[in-house]
XYZ file of C-alpha atoms in Angstrom:
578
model
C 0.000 0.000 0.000
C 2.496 2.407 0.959
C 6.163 2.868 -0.427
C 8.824 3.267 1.879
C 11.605 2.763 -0.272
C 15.292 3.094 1.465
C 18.186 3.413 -0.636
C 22.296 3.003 0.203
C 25.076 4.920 0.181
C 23.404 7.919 -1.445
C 24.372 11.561 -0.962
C 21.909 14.535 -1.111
C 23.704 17.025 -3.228
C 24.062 20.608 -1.514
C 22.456 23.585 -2.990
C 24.360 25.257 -6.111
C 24.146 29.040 -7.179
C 20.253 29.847 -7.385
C 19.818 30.933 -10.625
C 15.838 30.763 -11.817
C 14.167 29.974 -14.605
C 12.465 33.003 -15.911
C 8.982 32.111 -17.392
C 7.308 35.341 -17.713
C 4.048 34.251 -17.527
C 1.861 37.371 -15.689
C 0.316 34.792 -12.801
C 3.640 35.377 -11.091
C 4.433 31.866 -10.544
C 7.494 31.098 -8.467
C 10.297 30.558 -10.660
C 12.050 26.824 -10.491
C 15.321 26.892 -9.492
C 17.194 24.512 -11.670
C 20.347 24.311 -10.384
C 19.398 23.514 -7.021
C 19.824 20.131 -5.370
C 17.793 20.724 -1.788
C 14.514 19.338 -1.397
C 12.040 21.403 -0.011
C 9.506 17.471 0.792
C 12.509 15.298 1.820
C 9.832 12.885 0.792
C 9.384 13.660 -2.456
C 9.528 10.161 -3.920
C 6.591 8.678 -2.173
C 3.501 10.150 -4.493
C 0.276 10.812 -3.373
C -1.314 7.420 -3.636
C 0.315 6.264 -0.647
C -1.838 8.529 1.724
C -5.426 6.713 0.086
C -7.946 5.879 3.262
C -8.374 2.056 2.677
C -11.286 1.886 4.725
C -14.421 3.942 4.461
C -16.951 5.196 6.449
C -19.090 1.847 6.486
C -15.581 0.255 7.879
C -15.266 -1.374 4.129
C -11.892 -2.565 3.256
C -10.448 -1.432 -0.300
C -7.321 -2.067 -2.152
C -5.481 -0.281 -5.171
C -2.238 -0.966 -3.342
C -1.607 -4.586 -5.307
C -1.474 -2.459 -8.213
C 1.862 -1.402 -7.130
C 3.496 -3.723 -3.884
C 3.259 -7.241 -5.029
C 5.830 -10.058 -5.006
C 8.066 -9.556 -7.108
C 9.650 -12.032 -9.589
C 13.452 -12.288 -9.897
C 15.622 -10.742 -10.438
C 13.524 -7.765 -8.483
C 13.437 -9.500 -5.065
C 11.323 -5.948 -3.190
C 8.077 -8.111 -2.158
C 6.626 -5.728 -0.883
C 3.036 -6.854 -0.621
C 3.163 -6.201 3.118
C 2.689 -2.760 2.274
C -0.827 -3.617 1.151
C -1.785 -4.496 4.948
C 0.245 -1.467 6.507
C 1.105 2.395 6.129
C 4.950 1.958 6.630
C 5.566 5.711 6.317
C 8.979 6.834 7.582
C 8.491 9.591 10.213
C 9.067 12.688 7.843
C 6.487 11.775 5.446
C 3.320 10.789 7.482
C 2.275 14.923 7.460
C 0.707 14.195 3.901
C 3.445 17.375 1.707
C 0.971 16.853 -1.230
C -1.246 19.951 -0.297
C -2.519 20.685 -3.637
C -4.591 17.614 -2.604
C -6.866 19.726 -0.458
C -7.011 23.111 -2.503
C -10.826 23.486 -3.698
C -10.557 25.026 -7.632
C -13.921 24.506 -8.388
C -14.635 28.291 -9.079
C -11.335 28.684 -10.971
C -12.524 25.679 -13.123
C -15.627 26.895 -13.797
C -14.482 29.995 -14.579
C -12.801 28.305 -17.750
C -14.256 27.820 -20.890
C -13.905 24.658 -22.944
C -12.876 26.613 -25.535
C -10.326 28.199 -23.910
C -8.687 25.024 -22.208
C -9.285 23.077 -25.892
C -6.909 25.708 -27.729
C -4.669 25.049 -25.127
C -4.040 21.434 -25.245
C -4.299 21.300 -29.316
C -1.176 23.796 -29.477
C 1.909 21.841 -29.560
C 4.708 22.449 -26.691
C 6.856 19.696 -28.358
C 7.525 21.165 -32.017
C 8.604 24.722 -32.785
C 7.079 27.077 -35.054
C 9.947 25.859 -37.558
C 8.386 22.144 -37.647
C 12.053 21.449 -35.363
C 11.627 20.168 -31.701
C 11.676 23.325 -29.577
C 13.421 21.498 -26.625
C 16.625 20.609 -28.819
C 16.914 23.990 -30.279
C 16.353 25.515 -26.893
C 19.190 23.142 -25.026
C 21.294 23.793 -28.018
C 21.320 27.441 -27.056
C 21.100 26.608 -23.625
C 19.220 29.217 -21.218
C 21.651 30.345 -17.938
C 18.766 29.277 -15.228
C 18.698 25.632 -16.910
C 22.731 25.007 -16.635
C 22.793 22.885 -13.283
C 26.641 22.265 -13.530
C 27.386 25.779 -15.060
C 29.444 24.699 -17.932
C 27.581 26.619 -20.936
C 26.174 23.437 -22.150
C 23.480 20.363 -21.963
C 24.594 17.515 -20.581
C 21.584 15.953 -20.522
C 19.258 13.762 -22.849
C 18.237 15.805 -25.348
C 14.408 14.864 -26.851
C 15.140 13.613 -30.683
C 11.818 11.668 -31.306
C 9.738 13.288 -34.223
C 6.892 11.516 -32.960
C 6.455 10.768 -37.112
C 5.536 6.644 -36.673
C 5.388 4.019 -39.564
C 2.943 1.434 -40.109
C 5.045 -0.433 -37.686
C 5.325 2.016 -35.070
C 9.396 3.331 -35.815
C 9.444 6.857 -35.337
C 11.381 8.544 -38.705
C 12.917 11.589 -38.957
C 11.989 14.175 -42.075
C 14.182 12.436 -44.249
C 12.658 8.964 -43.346
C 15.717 7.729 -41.135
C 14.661 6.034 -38.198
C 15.368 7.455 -34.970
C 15.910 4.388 -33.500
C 12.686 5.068 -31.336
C 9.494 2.576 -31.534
C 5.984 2.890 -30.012
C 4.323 0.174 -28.228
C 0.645 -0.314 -27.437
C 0.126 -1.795 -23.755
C -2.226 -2.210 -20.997
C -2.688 1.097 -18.955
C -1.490 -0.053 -14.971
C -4.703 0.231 -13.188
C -5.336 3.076 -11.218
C -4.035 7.001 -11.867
C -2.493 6.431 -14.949
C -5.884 5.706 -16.649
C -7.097 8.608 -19.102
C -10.311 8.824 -17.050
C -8.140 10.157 -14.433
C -6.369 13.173 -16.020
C -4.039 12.095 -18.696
C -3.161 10.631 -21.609
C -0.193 9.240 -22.021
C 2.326 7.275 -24.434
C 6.235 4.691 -24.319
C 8.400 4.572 -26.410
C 11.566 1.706 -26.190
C 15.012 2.571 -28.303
C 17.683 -0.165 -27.769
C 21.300 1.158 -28.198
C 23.055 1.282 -31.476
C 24.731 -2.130 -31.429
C 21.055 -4.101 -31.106
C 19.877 -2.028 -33.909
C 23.290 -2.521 -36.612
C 24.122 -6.143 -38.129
C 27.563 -7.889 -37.733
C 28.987 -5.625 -40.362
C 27.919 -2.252 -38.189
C 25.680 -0.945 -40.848
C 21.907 -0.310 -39.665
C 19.362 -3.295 -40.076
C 16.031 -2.719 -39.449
C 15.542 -6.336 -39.741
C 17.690 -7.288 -36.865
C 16.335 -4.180 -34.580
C 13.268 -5.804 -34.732
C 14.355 -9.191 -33.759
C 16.450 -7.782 -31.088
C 13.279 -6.246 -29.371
C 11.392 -9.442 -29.838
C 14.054 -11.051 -28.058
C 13.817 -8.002 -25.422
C 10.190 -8.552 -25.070
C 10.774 -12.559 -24.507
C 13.207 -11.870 -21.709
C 10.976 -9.523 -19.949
C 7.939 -11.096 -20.262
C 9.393 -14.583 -20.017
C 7.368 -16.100 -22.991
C 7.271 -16.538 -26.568
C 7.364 -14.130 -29.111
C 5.987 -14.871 -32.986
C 8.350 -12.843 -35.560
C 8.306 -12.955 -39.185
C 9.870 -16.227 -40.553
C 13.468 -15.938 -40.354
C 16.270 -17.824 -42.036
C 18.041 -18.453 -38.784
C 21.480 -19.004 -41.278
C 21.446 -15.629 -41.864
C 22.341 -14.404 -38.004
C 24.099 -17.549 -36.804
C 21.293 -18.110 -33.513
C 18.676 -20.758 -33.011
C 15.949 -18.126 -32.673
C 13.398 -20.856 -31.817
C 15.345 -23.292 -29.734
C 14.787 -26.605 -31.844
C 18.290 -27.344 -31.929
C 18.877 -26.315 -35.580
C 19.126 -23.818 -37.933
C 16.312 -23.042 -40.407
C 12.775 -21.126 -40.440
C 12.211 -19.486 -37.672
C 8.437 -18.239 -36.866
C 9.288 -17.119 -33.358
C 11.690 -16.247 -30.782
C 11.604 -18.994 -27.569
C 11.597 -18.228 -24.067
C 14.562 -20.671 -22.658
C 17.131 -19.093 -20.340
C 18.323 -21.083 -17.535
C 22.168 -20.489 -17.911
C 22.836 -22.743 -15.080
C 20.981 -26.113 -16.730
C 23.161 -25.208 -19.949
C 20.474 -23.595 -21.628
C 20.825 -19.572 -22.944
C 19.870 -17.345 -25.614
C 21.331 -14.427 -27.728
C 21.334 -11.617 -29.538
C 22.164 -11.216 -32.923
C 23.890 -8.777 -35.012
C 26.339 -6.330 -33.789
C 25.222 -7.392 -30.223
C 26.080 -10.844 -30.749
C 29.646 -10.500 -30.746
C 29.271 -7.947 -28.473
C 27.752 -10.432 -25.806
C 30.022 -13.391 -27.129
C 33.156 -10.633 -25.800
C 31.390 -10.385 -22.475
C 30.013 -6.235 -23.002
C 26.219 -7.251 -24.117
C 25.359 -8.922 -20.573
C 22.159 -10.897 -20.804
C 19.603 -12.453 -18.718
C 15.375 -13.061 -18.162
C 13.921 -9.469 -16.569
C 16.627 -7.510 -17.464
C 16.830 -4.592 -20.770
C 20.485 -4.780 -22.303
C 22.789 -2.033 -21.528
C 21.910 1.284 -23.132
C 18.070 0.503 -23.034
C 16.378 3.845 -23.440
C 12.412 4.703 -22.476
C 10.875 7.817 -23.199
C 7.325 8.338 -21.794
C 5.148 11.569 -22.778
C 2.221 12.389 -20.619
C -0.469 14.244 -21.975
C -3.555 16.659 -21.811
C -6.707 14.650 -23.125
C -8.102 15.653 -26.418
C -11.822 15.434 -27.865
C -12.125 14.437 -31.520
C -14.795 16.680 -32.938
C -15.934 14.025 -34.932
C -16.948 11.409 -32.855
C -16.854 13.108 -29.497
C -14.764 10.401 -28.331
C -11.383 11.584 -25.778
C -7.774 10.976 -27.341
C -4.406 11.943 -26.917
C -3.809 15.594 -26.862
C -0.766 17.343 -28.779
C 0.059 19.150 -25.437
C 2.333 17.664 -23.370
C 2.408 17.851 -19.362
C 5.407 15.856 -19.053
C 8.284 14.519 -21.060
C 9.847 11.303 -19.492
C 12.973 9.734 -20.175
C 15.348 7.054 -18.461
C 18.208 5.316 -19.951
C 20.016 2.385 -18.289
C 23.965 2.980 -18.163
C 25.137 0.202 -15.433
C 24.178 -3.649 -15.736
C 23.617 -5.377 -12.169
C 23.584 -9.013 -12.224
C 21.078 -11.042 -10.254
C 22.935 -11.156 -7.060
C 23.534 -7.599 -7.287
C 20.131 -6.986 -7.520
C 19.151 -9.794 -4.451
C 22.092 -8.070 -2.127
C 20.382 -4.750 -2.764
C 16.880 -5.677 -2.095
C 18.170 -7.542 0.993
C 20.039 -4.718 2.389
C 17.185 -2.225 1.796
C 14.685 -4.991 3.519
C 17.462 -4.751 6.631
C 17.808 -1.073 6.532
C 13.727 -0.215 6.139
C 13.287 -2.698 9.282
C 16.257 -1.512 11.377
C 16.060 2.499 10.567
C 12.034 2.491 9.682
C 12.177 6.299 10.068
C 15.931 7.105 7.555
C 14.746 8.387 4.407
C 15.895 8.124 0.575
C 18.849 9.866 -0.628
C 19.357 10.223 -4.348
C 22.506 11.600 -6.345
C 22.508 13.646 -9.439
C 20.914 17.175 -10.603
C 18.509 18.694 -13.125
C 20.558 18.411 -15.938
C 21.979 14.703 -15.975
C 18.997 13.214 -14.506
C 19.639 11.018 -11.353
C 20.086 7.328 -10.471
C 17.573 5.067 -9.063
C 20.704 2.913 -7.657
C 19.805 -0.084 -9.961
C 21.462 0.802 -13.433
C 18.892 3.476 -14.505
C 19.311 7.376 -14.607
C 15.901 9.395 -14.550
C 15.183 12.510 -16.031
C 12.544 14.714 -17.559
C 10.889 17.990 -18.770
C 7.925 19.297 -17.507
C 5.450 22.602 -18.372
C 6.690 25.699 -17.496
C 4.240 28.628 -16.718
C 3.662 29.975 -20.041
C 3.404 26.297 -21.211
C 6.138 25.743 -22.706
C 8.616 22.788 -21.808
C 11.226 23.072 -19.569
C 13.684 20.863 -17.327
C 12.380 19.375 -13.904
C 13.918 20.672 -10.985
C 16.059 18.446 -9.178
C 13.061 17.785 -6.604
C 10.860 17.658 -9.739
C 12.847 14.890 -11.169
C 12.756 12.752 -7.491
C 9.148 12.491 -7.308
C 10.140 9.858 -10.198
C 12.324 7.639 -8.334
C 9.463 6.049 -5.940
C 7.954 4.171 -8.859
C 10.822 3.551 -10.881
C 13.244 2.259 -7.954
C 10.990 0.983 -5.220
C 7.889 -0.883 -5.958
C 8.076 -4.955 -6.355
C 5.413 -5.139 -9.433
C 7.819 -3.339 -11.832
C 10.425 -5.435 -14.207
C 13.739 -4.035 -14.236
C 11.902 -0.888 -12.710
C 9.833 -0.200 -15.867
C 6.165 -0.979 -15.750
C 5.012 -0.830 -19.188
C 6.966 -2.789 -21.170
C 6.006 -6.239 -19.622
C 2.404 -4.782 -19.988
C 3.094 -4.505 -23.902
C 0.189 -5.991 -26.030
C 0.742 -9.435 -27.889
C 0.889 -10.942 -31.109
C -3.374 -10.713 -31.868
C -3.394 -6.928 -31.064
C -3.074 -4.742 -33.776
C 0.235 -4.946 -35.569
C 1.515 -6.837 -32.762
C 0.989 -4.447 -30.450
C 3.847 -2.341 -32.309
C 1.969 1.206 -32.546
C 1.293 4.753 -31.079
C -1.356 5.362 -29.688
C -2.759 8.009 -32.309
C -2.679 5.463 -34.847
C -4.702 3.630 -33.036
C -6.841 4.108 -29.683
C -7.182 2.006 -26.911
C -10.742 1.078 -28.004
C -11.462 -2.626 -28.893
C -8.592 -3.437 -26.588
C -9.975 -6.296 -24.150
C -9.379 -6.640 -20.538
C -5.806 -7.757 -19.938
C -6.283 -11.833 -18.476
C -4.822 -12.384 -15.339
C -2.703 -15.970 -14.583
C -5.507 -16.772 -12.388
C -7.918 -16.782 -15.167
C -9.771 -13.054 -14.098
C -9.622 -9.975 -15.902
C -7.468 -7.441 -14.848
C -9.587 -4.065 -14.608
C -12.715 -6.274 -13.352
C -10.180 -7.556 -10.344
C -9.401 -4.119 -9.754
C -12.930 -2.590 -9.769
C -13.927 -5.429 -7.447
C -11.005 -5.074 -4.955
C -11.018 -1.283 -4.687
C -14.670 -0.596 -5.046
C -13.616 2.546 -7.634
C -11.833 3.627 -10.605
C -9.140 5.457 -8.862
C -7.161 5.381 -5.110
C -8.777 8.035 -4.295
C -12.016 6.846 -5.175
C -12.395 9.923 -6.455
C -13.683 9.358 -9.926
C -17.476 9.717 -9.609
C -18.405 8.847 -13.144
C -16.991 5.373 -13.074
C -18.624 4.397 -9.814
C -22.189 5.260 -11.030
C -21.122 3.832 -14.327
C -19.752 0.953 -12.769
C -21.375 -0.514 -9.628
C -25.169 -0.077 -7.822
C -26.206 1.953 -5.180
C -25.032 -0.824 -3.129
C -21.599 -0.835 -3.737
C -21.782 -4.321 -6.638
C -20.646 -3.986 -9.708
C -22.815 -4.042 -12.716
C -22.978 -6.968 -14.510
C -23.396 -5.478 -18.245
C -21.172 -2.865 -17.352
C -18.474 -5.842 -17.008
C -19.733 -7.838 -20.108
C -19.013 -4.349 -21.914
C -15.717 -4.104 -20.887
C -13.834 -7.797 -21.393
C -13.817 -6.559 -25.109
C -13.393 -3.134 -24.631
C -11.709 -1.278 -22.582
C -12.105 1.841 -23.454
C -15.638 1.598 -21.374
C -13.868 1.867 -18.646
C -10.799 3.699 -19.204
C -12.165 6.747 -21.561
C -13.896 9.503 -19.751
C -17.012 11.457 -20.626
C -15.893 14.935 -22.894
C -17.056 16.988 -19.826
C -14.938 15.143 -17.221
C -11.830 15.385 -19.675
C -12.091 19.349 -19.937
C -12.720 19.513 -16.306
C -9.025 17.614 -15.478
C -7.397 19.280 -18.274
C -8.452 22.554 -16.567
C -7.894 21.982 -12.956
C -4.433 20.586 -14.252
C -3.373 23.816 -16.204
C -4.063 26.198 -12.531
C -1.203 23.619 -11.533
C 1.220 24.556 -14.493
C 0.215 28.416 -13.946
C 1.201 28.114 -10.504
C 4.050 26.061 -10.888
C 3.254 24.322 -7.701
C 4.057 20.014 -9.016
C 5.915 20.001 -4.972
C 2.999 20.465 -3.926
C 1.199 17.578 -5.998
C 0.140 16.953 -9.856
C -2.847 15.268 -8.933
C -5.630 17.012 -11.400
C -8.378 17.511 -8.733
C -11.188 19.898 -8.806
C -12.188 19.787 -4.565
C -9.946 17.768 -2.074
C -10.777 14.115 -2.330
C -12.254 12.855 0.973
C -10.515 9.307 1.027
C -6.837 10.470 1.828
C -5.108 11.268 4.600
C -3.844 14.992 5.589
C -1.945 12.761 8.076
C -1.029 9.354 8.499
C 0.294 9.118 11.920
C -2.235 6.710 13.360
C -3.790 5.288 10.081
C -2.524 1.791 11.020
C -4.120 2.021 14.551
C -6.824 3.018 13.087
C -7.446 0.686 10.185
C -6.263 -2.431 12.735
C -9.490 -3.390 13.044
C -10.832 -3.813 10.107
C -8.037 -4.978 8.046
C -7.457 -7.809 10.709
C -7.013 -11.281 9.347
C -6.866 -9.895 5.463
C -4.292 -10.666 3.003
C -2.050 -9.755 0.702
C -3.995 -9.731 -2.878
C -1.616 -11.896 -5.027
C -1.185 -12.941 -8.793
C 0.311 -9.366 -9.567
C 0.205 -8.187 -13.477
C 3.385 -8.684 -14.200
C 2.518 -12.355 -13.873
C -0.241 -12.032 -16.252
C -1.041 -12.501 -19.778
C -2.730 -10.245 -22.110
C -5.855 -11.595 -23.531
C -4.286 -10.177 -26.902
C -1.130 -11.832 -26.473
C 0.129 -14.883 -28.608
C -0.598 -18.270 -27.485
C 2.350 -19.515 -28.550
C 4.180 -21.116 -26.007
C 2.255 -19.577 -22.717
C-alpha cells in the first residue's frame, strides 16, 4: 500500500548558485530553481497514492495498493506486498506534503471555458514554429537558469523523437531515417495512470546502437526488430511470434529446436545454469560473445532507453470520443547505463529490507541534478521535462525529477523498474501491439487476463470498489457498480472486449481535469502535488500518523492480494508457447 523505499550509500547534493528559470508568464508563478539540489519534501519520492484511506466510512476494506506492492519475480526480489496491509511511512512523510490535494478550484474551473482550455491542449509544446523540436533547439542554445553544472552546455538527454511513426510504429525523422525510437501499445497499470483520471499518455523503447546494426555495423532494421522481440521474450518470459526468419542468416537458433532453419518465433529458454541460454544477434552478438552485451530473463540490455510523454486529453470533434492531446504535461525519459547481475540486484533488495526494518524512520537519498537526470541505484538514470508557466517545456527541478524515483526504484510489481513494457500488447493486437497510440486508440482493446484466469480491470474494480485510489472518480462508480456498492454486470460484459468503457472519460470530465491541471502549471506548484483535482478528495489522509491504529481493526485477518500483473497474460497476447 504504501512505499517506503530506502536506498544506500546515497548523498543529497548541496544547494548550487540559485539561478531561476524566468517564465514570464503574468500569474507570477514562483520561478524553479534549476540548479538547485535541496529538497524542499525530503519525501518527495513517495507520491500521493500512498496517503489513500483504505477503509471507508461503512468500515469497508479497499485495495489499489496490489497495483503497485506485489511479489516480485526475480531478479527484483522488493516483495513488498506487506505494504498492502500497513502504512509503513517513515516519520518525515506521514504529514501528507501533497497539499494541492486539499485546494478546492472549483470556481477557478468553472471559470474556464472549454474553448479556452481546448486551444490550449491542441497547441503543440513539443515542435517549434519551424516544424524542429523546440526542446533541442532551446538546449542547443542553452538558457543560464537551466545550466545545473554551469558549464555553458546540456549535458543531458536531449528529446530527438519526431513523434512521425510508420505502419510499424518506428518513429522517422523528415528524411525517413529512423530514430531508432518505436511505439508500443500496452495495458494502462490500473489506477491514476488511466485517461479517465487526467491524462493521456504514451512509451516509447530505443535499444542502443549495437542491437539495432548487423555484424557488419551498418543499420538493419531487420535485426532491430528481432532484437526487441528477443527483449520482449526476456521480460515477459514467454514466446514471441516474428516474421519467418532464415536463422542461417544471423548464426542463432531463434526458436530453440536445436537447428538452424525457419524461424516463426523467438523462444523463451534461459536457464544459464541447466546449460540452456539465448542471444542476440547482429552487432550485439559479438558484443555479448566478448562479455560487453550482458544478458539475462527481466533484465533490458545495456543502453536501453524509455521515453514516456504524458499528456492533456483531447476530444475528436468528430466522434466526441477523448484521445491523446498534442500538449504535453510531461516529457519522461530514463536510460540504463550500469548492468547489475542477479545477485547484485538480491544483495540490494536484501540490504534495503534490513535497513527499512532496522532504521524504519531514515529516508531516501538520491545523487545527481537537473541536468543529468539522477540514479535510481539499480542501473537506470531518470530525467525529464515538464510545463513551465507559459506552457512551454522546460527541465524538472532536481526535486521535480525525485518524485520519479518512488515508482521507478521501489515498488516490487515493476520489471527491471519499468512498468510498461512487460504490460506490452501481444501478437493478436493490432500490428503486434507495435503502434502509437494516435494510430490507433485504446478502443477494442480487451481486458488484460490475469494468470488466475480473471480480468485485470474487473479484479481491480472489485477489490477497490472505484476507478481510482482516491475513489475519487465519480463517473466510473455510477457507471460501474449499484447503489449498493456491486458492480454491474453489463457494465463488465461491456468491458472484457473493450476497454475503453472503462478507461475513456465522458468529454465533460476530460475538460474539467485538463483545466484543474493547467491552474497547476500556472502556478508552478508540481511540490505540492500533480494530482488534477477539482475539490480535495475525501478518502486520503492529511496525516497518516495513526492510520494503522486506526485501520487495525478492520483490516485484521486480510491478506495480501496476489497474482500481480506482471505475472499475467494479455488476452491479446500470442498463445504460442504460454
Amino acid at each position: 500500500m504504501k512505499i517506503h523505499r530506502q536506498k544506500q550509500s546515497r548523498a543529497l547534493l548541496s544547494a548550487t548558485a540559485a539561478l531561476a528559470l524566468a517564465t514570464g508568464f503574468a500569474t507570477g508563478a514562483a520561478a524553479a530553481d534549476l540548479t538547485s539540489g535541496t529538497l524542499h519534501n525530503p519525501t518527495a519520492y513517495i507520491p500521493s497514492q500512498c496517503y489513500t484511506k483504505i477503509v471507508d466510512d461503512a468500515h469497508r476494506v479497499h485495495n489499489p495498493c496490489f497495483t503497485c506492492h506485489a511479489r516480485s519475480r526475480p531478479p527484483t526480489w522488493i516483495h513488498d506486498d506487506d505494504l498492502q496491509m500497513s502504512y509503513a511511512l517513515p516519520a518525515p512523510a506521514l504529514k501528507n506534503p501533497w497539499t494541492n490535494l486539499f485546494r478546492d478550484r472549483s470556481a477557478e474551473v468553472a471559470a474556464t471555458t472549454d474553448a479556452d482550455i481546448l486551444a490550449y491542449v491542441r497547441t503543440d509544446n513539443y515542435r517549434s514554429a519551424n516544424g524542429g523540436l523546440a526542446l533541442s533547439e532551446k538546449l542547443a542554445d542553452l538558457p543560464a537558469g537551466w545550466d545545473a553544472d554551469g558549464d555553458g552546455k546540456w549535458g543531458g538527454f536531449v528529446p530527438d523523437c519526431r513523434f512521425s511513426f510508420d505502419a510499424e510504429g518506428f518513429d522517422r525523422d523528415p528524411a525517413g531515417t529512423p530514430t531508432g525510437w518505436r511505439a508500443f501499445a500496452y495495458a494502462p497499470l490500473p489506477g491514476g495512470f488511466w485517461p479517465t483520471n487526467g491524462s493521456t499518455d504514451d512509451v516509447l523503447i530505443r535499444l542502443a546502437e549495437p542491437y539495432r546494426q548487423a555484424a557488419s555495423g551498418s543499420t538493419d532494421l531487420a535485426v532491430y526488430k528481432l532484437n526487441l522481440a528477443i527483449v520482449e521474450a526476456l521480460i515477459t518470459r514467454r514466446n514471441v511470434p516474428i516474421e519467418a526468419t532464415d536463422e542461417t542468416r544471423y548464426g542463432v537458433d531463434l526458436d530453440r529446436d536445436g537447428s538452424l532453419g525457419t524461424a516463426t518465433h523467438v523462444t523463451y529458454d534461459w536457464a544459464p545454469l541447466d546449460g540452456r541460454d539465448m542471444s542476440y544477434v547482429g552487432a550485439a552478438k559479438a558484443l555479448q560473445e566478448n562479455g560487453e552485451a550482458p544478458l539475462a530473463a527481466g533484465l533490458y540490455p545495456l543502453g536501453t532507453e524509455f521515453l514516456h510523454t504524458v499528456r492533456y486529453i483531447d476530444i475528436d470533434d468528430a466522434t466526441g470520443e477523448v484521445k491523446m492531446a498534442p500538449h504535453m504535461k510531461e516529457v519522461r525519459y530514463m536510460v540504463k547505463t550500469r548492468w547489475q547481475t542477479y545477485a547484485d540486484r538480491e544483495e540490494g533488495h536484501l540490504a534495503e529490507a534490513k535497513e527499512r526494518t532496522d532504521f524504519p524512520d531514515r529516508i531516501a537519498m538520491f545523487f545527481g541534478d537537473t541536468e543529468h537526470g539522477i540514479s535510481n541505484g539499480t542501473g537506470w538514470r531518470l530525467q525529464a521535462f515538464i510545463e513551465a508557466a507559459d506552457g512551454s517545456l522546460r527541465p524538472q527541478s532536481f526535486e521535480e525529477t525525485v518524485f520519479c524515483m518512488g515508482c521507478h526504484g521501489g515498488v516490487g510489481v515493476t520489471d527491471d523498474d519499468v512498468f510498461a513494457f512487460s504490460r506490452k500488447l501481444g501478437a493478436n493486437a493490432h500490428n503486434g501491439g507495435w503502434y502509437h497510440w494516435t494510430q490507433k486508440g485504446l478502443r477494442g482493446v480487451p481486458d488484460p487476463i490475469r494468470t488466475d484466469g480473471e480480468p485485470e480491470y474487473a479484479y481491480y474494480l472489485k477489490n477497490n470498489g472505484a476507478g481510482d485510489e482516491f475513489r475519487n472518480n465519480s463517473e466510473i462508480i455510477e457507471k460501474f457498480f449499484d447503489d449498493n456498492g456491486t458492480l454491474r454486470p453489463e457494465m463488465l460484459d461491456a468491458l472484457k472486449d473493450d476497454v475503453a468503457v472503462l478507461l475513456y472519460p465522458s468529454a465533460e470530465r476530460a475538460m474539467t481535469l485538463n483545466k484543474a491541471y493547467r491552474l497547476i502549471v500556472r502556478e508552478q506548484s508540481f511540490s505540492k502535488g500533480r494530482d488534477a483535482v477539482v475539490a480535495p478528495p475525501k478518502n486520503v489522509y492529511r496525516d497518516a500518523s495513526d492510520a494503522d491504529e486506526e485501520n487495525a481493526p478492520y483490516v485484521a485477518g486480510s491478506q495480501p492480494l496476489g497474482a500481480p500483473y506482471a505475472r499475467r497474460r494479455a488476452a491479446a497476447s500470442s498463445a504460442t508457447g504460454e
